[in-house]
mmCIF file of C-alpha atoms in Angstrom:
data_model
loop_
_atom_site.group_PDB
_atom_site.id
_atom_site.type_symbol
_atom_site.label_atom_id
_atom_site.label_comp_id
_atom_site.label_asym_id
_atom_site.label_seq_id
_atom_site.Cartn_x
_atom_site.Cartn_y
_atom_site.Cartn_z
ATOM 1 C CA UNK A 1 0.000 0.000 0.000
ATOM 2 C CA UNK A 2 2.204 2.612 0.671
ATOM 3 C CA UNK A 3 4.965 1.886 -2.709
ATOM 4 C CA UNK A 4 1.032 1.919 -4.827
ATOM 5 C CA UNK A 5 0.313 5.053 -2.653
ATOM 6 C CA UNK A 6 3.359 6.614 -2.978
ATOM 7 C CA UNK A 7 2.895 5.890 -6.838
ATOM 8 C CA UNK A 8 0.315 7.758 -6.903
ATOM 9 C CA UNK A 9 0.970 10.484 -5.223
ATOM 10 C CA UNK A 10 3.796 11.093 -7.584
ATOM 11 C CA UNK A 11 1.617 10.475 -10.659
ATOM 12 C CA UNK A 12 -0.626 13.502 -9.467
ATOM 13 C CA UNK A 13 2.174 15.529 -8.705
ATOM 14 C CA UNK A 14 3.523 15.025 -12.321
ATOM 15 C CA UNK A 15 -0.396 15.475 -13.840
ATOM 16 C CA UNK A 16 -0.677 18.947 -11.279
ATOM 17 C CA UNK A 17 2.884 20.187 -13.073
ATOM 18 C CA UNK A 18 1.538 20.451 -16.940
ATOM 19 C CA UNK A 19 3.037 18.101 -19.842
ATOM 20 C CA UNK A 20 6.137 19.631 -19.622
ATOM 21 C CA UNK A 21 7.605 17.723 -16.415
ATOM 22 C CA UNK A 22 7.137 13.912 -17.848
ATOM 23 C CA UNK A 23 8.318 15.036 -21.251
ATOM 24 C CA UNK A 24 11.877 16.363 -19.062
ATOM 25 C CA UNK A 25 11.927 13.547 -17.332
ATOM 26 C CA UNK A 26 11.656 11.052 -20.340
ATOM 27 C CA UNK A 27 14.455 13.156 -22.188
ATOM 28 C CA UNK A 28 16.733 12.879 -19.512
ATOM 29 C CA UNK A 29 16.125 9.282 -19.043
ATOM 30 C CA UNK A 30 16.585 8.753 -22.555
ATOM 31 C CA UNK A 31 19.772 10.610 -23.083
ATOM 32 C CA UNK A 32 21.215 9.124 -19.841
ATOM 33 C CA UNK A 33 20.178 5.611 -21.327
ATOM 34 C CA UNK A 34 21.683 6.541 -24.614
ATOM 35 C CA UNK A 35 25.195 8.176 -22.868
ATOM 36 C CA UNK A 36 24.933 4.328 -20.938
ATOM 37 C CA UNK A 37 24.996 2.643 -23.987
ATOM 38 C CA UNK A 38 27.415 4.889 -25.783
ATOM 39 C CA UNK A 39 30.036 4.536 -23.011
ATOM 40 C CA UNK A 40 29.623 0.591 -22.844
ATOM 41 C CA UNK A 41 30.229 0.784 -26.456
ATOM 42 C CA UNK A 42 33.188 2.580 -26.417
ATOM 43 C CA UNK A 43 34.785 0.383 -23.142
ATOM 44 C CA UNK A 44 34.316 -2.644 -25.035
ATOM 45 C CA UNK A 45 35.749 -0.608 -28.148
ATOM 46 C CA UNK A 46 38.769 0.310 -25.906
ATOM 47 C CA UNK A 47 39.552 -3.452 -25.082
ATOM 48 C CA UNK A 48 39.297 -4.953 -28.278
ATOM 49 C CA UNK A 49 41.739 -2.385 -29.517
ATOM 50 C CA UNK A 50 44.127 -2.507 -26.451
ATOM 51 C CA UNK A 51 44.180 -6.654 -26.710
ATOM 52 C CA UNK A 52 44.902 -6.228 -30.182
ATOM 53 C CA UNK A 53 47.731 -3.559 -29.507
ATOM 54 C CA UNK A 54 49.495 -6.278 -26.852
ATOM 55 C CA UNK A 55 49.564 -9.052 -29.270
ATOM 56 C CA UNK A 56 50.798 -7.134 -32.216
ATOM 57 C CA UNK A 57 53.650 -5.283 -30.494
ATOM 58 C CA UNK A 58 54.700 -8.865 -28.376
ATOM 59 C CA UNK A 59 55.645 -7.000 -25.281
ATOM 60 C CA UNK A 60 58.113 -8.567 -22.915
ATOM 61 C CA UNK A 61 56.902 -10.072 -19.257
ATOM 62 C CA UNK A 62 59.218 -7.834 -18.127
ATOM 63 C CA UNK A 63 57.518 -4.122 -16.961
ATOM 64 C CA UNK A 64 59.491 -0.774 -17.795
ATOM 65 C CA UNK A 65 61.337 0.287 -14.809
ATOM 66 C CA UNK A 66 59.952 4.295 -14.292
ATOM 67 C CA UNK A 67 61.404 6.529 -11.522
ATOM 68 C CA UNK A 68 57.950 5.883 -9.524
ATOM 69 C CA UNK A 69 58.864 1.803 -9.279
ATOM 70 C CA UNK A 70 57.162 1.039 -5.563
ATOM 71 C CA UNK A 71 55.370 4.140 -5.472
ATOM 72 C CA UNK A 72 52.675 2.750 -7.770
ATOM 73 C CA UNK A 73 51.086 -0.332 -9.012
ATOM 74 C CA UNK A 74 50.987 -0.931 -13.085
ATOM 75 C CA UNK A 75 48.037 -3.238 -12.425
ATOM 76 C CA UNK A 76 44.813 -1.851 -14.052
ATOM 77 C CA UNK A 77 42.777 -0.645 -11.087
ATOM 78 C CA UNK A 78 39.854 -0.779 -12.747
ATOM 79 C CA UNK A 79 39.807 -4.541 -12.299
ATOM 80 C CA UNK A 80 38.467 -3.929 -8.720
ATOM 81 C CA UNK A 81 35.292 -1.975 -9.561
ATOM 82 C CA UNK A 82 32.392 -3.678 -9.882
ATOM 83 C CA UNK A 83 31.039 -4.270 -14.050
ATOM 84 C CA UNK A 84 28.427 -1.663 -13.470
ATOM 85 C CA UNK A 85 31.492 1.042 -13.003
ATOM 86 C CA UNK A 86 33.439 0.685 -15.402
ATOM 87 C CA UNK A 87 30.507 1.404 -17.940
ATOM 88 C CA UNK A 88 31.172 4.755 -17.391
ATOM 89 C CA UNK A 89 34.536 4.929 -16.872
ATOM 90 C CA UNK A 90 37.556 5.722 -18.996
ATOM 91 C CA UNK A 91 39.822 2.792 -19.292
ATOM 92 C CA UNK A 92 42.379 3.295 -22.199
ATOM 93 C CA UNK A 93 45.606 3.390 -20.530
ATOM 94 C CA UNK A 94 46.663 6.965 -21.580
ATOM 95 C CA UNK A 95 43.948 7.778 -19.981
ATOM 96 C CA UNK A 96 44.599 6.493 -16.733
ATOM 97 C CA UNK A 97 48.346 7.196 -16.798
ATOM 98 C CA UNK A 98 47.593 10.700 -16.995
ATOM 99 C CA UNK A 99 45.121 10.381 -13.885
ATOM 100 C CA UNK A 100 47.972 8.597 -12.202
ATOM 101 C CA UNK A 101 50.000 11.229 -12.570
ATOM 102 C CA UNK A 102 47.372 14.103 -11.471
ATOM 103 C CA UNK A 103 47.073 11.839 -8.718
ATOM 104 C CA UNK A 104 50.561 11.608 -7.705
ATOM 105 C CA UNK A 105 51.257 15.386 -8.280
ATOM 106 C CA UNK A 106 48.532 15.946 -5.489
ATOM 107 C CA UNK A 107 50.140 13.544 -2.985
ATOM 108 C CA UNK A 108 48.161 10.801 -3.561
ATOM 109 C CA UNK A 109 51.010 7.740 -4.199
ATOM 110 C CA UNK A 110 48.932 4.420 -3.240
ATOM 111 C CA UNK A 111 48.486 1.843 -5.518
ATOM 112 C CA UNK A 112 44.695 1.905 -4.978
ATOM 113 C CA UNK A 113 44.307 5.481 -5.457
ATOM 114 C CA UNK A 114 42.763 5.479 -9.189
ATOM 115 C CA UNK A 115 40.414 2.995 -8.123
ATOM 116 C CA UNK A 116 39.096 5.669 -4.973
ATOM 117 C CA UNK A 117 38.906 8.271 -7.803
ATOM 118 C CA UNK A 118 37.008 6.531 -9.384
ATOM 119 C CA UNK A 119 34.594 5.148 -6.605
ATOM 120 C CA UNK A 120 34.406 8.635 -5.482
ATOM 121 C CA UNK A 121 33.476 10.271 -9.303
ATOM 122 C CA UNK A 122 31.009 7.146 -9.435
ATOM 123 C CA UNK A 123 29.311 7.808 -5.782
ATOM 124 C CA UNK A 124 29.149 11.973 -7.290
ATOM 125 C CA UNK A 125 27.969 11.317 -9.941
ATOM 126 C CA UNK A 126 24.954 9.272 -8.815
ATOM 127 C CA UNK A 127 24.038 12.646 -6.707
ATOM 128 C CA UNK A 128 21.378 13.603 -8.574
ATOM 129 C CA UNK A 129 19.399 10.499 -8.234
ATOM 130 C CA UNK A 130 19.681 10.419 -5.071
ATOM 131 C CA UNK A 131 19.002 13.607 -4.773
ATOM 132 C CA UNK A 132 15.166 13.262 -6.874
ATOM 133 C CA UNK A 133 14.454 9.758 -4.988
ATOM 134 C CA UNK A 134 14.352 11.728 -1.743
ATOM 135 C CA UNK A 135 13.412 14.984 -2.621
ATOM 136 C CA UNK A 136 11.007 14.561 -5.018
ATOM 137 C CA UNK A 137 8.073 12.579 -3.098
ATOM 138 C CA UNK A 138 8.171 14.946 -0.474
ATOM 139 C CA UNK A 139 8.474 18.428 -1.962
ATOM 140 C CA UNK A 140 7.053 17.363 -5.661
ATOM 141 C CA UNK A 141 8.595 18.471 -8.932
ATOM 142 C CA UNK A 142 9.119 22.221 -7.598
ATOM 143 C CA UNK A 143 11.394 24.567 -8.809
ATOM 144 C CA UNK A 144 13.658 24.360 -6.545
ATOM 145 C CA UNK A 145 14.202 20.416 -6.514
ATOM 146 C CA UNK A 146 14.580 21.154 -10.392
ATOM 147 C CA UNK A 147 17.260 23.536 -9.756
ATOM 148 C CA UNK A 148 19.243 21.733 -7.249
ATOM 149 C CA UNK A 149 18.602 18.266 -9.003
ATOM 150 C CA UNK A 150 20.821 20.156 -11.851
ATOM 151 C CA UNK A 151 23.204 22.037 -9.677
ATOM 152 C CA UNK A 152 24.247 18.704 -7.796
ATOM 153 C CA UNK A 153 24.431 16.833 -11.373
ATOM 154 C CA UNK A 154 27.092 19.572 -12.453
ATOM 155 C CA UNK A 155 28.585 19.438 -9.484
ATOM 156 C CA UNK A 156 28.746 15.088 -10.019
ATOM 157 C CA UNK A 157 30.436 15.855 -13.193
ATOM 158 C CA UNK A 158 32.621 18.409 -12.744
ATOM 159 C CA UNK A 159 33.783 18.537 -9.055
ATOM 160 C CA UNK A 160 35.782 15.805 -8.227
ATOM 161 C CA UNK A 161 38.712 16.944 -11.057
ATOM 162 C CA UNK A 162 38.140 20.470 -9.704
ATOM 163 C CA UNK A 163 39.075 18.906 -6.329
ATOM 164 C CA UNK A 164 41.902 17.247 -8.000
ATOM 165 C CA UNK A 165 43.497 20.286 -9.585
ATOM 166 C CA UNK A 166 42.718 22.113 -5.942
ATOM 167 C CA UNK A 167 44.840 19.874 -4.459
ATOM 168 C CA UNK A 168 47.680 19.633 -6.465
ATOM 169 C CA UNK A 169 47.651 23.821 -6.249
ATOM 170 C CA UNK A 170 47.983 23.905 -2.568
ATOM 171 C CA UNK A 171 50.078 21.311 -2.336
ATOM 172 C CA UNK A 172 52.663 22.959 -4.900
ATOM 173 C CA UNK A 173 52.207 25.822 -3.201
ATOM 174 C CA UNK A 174 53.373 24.418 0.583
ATOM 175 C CA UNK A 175 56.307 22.594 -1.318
ATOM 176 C CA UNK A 176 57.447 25.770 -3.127
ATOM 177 C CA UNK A 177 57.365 27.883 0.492
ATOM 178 C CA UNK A 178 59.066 25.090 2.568
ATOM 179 C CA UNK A 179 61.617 24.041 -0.836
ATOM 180 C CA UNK A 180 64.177 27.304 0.501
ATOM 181 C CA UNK A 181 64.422 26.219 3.822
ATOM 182 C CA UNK A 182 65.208 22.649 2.948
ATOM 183 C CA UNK A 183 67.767 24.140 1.023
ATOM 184 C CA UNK A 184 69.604 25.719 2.906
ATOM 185 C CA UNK A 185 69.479 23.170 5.811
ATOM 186 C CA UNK A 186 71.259 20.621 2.935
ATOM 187 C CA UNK A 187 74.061 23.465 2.668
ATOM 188 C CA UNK A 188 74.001 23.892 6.336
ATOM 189 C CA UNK A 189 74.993 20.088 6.496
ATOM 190 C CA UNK A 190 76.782 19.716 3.469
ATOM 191 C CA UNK A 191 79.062 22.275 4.121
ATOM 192 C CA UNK A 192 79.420 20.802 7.864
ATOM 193 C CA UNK A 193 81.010 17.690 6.308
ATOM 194 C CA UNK A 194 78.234 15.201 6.190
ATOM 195 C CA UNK A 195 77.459 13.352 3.080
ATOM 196 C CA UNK A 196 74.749 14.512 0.587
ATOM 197 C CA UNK A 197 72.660 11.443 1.541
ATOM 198 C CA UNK A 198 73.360 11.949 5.112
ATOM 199 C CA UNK A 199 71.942 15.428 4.853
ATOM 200 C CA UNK A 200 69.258 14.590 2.603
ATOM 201 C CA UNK A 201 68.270 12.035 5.761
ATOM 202 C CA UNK A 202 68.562 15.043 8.471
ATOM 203 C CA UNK A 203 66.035 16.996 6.283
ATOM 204 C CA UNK A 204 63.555 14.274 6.492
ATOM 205 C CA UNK A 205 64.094 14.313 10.172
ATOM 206 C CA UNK A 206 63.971 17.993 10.929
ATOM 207 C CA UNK A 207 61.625 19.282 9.026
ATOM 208 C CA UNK A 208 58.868 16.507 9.647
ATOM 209 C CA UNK A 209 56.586 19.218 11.878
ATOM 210 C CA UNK A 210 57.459 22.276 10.096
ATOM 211 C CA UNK A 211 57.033 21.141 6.860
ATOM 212 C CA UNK A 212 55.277 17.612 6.629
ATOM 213 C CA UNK A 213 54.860 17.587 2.796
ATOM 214 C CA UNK A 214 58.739 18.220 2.011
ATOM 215 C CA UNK A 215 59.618 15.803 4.648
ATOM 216 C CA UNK A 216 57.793 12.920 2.998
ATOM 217 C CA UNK A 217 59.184 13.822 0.204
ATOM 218 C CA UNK A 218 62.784 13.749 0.974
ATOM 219 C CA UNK A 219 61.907 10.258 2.956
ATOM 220 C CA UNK A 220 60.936 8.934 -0.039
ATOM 221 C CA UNK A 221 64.279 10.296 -1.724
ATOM 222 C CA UNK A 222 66.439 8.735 0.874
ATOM 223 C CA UNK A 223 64.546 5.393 0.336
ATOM 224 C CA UNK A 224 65.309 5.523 -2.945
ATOM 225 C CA UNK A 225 68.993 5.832 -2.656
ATOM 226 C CA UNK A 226 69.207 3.279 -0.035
ATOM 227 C CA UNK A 227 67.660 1.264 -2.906
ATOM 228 C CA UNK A 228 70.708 2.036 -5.278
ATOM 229 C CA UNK A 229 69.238 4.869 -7.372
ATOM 230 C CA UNK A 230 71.553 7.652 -7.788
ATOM 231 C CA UNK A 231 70.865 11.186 -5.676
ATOM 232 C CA UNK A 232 70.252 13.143 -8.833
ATOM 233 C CA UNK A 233 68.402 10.309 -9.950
ATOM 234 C CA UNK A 234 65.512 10.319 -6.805
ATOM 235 C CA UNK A 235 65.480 14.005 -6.795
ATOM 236 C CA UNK A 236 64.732 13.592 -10.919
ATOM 237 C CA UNK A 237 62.107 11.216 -9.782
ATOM 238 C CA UNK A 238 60.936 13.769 -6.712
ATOM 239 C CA UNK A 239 60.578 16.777 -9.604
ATOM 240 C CA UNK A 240 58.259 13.575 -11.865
ATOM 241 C CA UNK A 241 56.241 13.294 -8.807
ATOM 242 C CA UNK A 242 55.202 16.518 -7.723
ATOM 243 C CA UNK A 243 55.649 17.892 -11.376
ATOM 244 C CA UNK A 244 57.667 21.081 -9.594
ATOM 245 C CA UNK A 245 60.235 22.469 -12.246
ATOM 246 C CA UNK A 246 62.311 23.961 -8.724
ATOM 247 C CA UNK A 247 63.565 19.745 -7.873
ATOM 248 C CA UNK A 248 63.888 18.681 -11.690
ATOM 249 C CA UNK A 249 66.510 21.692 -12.064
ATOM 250 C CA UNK A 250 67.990 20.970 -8.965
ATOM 251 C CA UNK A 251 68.373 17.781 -9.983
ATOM 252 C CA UNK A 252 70.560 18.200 -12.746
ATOM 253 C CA UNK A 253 72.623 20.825 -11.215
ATOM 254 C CA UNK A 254 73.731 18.042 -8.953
ATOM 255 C CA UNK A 255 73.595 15.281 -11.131
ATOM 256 C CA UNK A 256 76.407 17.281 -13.091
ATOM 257 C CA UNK A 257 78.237 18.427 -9.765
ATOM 258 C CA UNK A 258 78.611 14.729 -9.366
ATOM 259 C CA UNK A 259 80.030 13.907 -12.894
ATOM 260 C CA UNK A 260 82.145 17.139 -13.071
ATOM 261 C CA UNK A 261 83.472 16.370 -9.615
ATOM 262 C CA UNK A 262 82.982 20.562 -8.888
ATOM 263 C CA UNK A 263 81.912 21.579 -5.046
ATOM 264 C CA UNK A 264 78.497 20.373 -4.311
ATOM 265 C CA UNK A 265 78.117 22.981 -0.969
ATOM 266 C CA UNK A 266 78.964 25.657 -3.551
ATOM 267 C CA UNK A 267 76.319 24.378 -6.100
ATOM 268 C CA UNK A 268 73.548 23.903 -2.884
ATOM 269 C CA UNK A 269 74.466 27.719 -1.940
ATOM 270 C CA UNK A 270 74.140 29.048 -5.835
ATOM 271 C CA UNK A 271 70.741 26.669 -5.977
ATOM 272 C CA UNK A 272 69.543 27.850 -2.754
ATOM 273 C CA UNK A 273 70.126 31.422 -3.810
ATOM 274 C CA UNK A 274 68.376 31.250 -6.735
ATOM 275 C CA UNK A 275 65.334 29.563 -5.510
ATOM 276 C CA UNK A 276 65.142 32.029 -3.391
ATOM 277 C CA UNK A 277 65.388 34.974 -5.540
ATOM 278 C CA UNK A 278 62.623 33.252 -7.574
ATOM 279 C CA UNK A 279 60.655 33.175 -4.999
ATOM 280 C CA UNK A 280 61.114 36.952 -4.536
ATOM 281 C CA UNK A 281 60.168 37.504 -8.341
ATOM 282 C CA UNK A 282 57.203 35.717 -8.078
ATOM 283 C CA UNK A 283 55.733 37.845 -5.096
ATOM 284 C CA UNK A 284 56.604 40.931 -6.930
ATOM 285 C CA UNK A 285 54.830 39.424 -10.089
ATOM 286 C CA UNK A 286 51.610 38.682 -7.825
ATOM 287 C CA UNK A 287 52.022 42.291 -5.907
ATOM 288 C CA UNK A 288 51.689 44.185 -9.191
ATOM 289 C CA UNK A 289 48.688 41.904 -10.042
ATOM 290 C CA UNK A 290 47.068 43.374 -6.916
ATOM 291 C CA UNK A 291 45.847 46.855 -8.579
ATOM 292 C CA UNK A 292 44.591 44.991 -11.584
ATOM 293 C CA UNK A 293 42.203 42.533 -9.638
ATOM 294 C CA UNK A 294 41.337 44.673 -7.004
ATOM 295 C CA UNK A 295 39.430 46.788 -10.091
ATOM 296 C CA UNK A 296 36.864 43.769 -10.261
ATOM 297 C CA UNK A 297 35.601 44.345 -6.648
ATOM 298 C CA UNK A 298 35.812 48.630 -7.066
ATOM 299 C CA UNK A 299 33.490 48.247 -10.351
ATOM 300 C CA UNK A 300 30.792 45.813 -8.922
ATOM 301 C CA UNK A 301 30.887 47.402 -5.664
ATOM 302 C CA UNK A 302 32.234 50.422 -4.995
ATOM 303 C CA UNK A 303 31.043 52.661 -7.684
ATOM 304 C CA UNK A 304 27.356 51.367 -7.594
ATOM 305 C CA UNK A 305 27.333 52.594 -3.999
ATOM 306 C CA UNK A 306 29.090 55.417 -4.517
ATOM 307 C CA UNK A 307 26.966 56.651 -7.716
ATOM 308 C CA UNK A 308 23.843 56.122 -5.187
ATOM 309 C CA UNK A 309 24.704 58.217 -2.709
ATOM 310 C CA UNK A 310 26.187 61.040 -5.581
ATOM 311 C CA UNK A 311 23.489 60.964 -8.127
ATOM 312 C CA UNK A 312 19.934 60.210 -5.730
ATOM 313 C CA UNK A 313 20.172 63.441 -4.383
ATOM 314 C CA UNK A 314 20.010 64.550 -7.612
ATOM 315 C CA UNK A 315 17.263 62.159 -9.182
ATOM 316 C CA UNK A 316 14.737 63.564 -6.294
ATOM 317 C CA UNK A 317 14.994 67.331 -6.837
ATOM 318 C CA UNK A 318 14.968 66.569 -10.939
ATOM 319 C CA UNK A 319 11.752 64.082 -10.160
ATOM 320 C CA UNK A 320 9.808 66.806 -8.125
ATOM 321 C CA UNK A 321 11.126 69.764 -10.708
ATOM 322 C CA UNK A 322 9.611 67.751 -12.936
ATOM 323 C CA UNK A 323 6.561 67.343 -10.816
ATOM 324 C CA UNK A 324 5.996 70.643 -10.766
ATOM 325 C CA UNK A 325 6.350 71.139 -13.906
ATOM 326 C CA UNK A 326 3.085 68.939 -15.093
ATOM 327 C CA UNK A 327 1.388 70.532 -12.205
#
């Protein structure tokens, strides 16, 4: 009785609204059954053409060997979603490399990480349905279950790769303001006499509360040479990972200290100086924009009011002149 009642009650609701609402509501259904079928379509597309890509080019058992090796997982995480998911998910492997690496440059470096995404754009995305099935009975097909029906339906599609690209922002931005004074704690210790690994270790260490972000980062670097790779080589691979320009040139300023066999505290000093001085450039460069956003706000705001208070003096007496006037 009350799924027939509640039936009902939603079939007057939809007769009370005018034609309109059912003819929305099929369109939507049908273009979301048609996007369904479009994206199943393509998926299957995508593995016929990928199987068909392995067996031509033969590849070896053996995997490529990237600077991220133990950081991430070349298994296809998409395995681990149920069928229903991966409908509308992208799975051509471009596709997910480059999410991998969006992924890592935020901070994200576990192997299960692509598959979360994923869950999480899936569980978004499925907003809006959620959103009708408990809205709708109880408030009817208003306007404002309408409007926020679509604004959580943008929001599904949209916001989780906002949130991404959020992410990645602030987190470049805490690694470029803590990257000086990791700098010159390594010239601090390297020209103390300790190795460059050994100081790479006592920035991990130090600078864990200050600056948690760098510190993992360096951790990860010593790690990595304790596996064999070269320092130049993990702090090659640190640049990769948080995609920050600062570490991949720092990285081959030392790689060829090491081959030219020059004075790595001088090169640390000359690096640390200039990171610093482009630091200093770039909060001139975001000083000067100042005056040229803060015209946005005077425009919308400031003016208005100020052309109010100015000119409605002014409107009154020319109103009642011309009052008078007809009078």
């Amino acid at each position: 009785m009350g799924i027939a009642a509640l039936i009902q009650q939603i079939s007057e609701k939809l007769s009370s609204q005018g034609d309109w609402v059912p003819k929305a509501i099929l369109f939507a259904c049908v273009f979301l059954v048609i996007i369904t079928i479009g994206q199943m379509v393509a998926g299957l597309e995508r593995r016929v053409a990928a199987r068909v890509r392995s067996m031509a080019e033969k590849e070896s058992p053996q995997k490529r060997i990237s600077f991220n090796k133990g950081l991430f997982q070349t298994n296809d995480p998409t395995k681990k979603l149920p069928p229903f998911v991966n409908a509308i998910i992208p799975q051509s492997a471009e596709e997910q490399t480059t999410l991998q690496s969006r992924l890592s440059h935020a901070g994200f470096y576990s192997p299960d990480a692509i598959t979360i995404f994923y869950v999480i754009k899936f569980v978004v995305c499925m907003l809006p349905a959620v959103f009708a099935l408990i809205f709708i009975p109880i408030y009817g097909f208003s306007q404002i279950v309408m409007f926020a029906t679509i604004i959580s339906a943008i929001v599904g599609l949209i916001g989780p790769s906002f949130a991404l690209d959020y992410l990645k922002n602030d987190r470049h931005y805490r690694l470029r303001k803590s990257l000086p004074d990791a700098m010159d704690l390594m010239v601090v210790c390297v020209e103390g006499g300790m190795s460059l690994q050994a100081s790479i270790r006592k920035i991990a260490t130090e600078l864990k509360t200050i600056h948690p972000e760098i510190s993992l980062e360096f951790t990860l670097v010593q790690l990595q040479t304790q596996m064999g790779m070269g320092v130049g080589k993990a702090l090659e691979a640190f640049g990769y990972r948080t995609d920050l320009e600062e570490i991949r040139q720092l990285a081959q300023v030392i790689s060829q200290s090491e081959k030219l066999g020059s004075s790595m505290a001088r090169t640390l000093k000359s690096s640390a100086e200039s990171l610093r001085l482009r630091r200093q450039q770039q909060a001139e460069a975001k000083a000067q924009k100042a005056a040229v956003k803060i015209m946005i706000p005077t425009v919308l705001f400031i003016f208005p009011a100020i052309f109010v208070v100015v000119l409605g003096p002014a409107m009154f007496q020319l109103s009642e002149m011309f009052s008078n006037m007809k009078n």
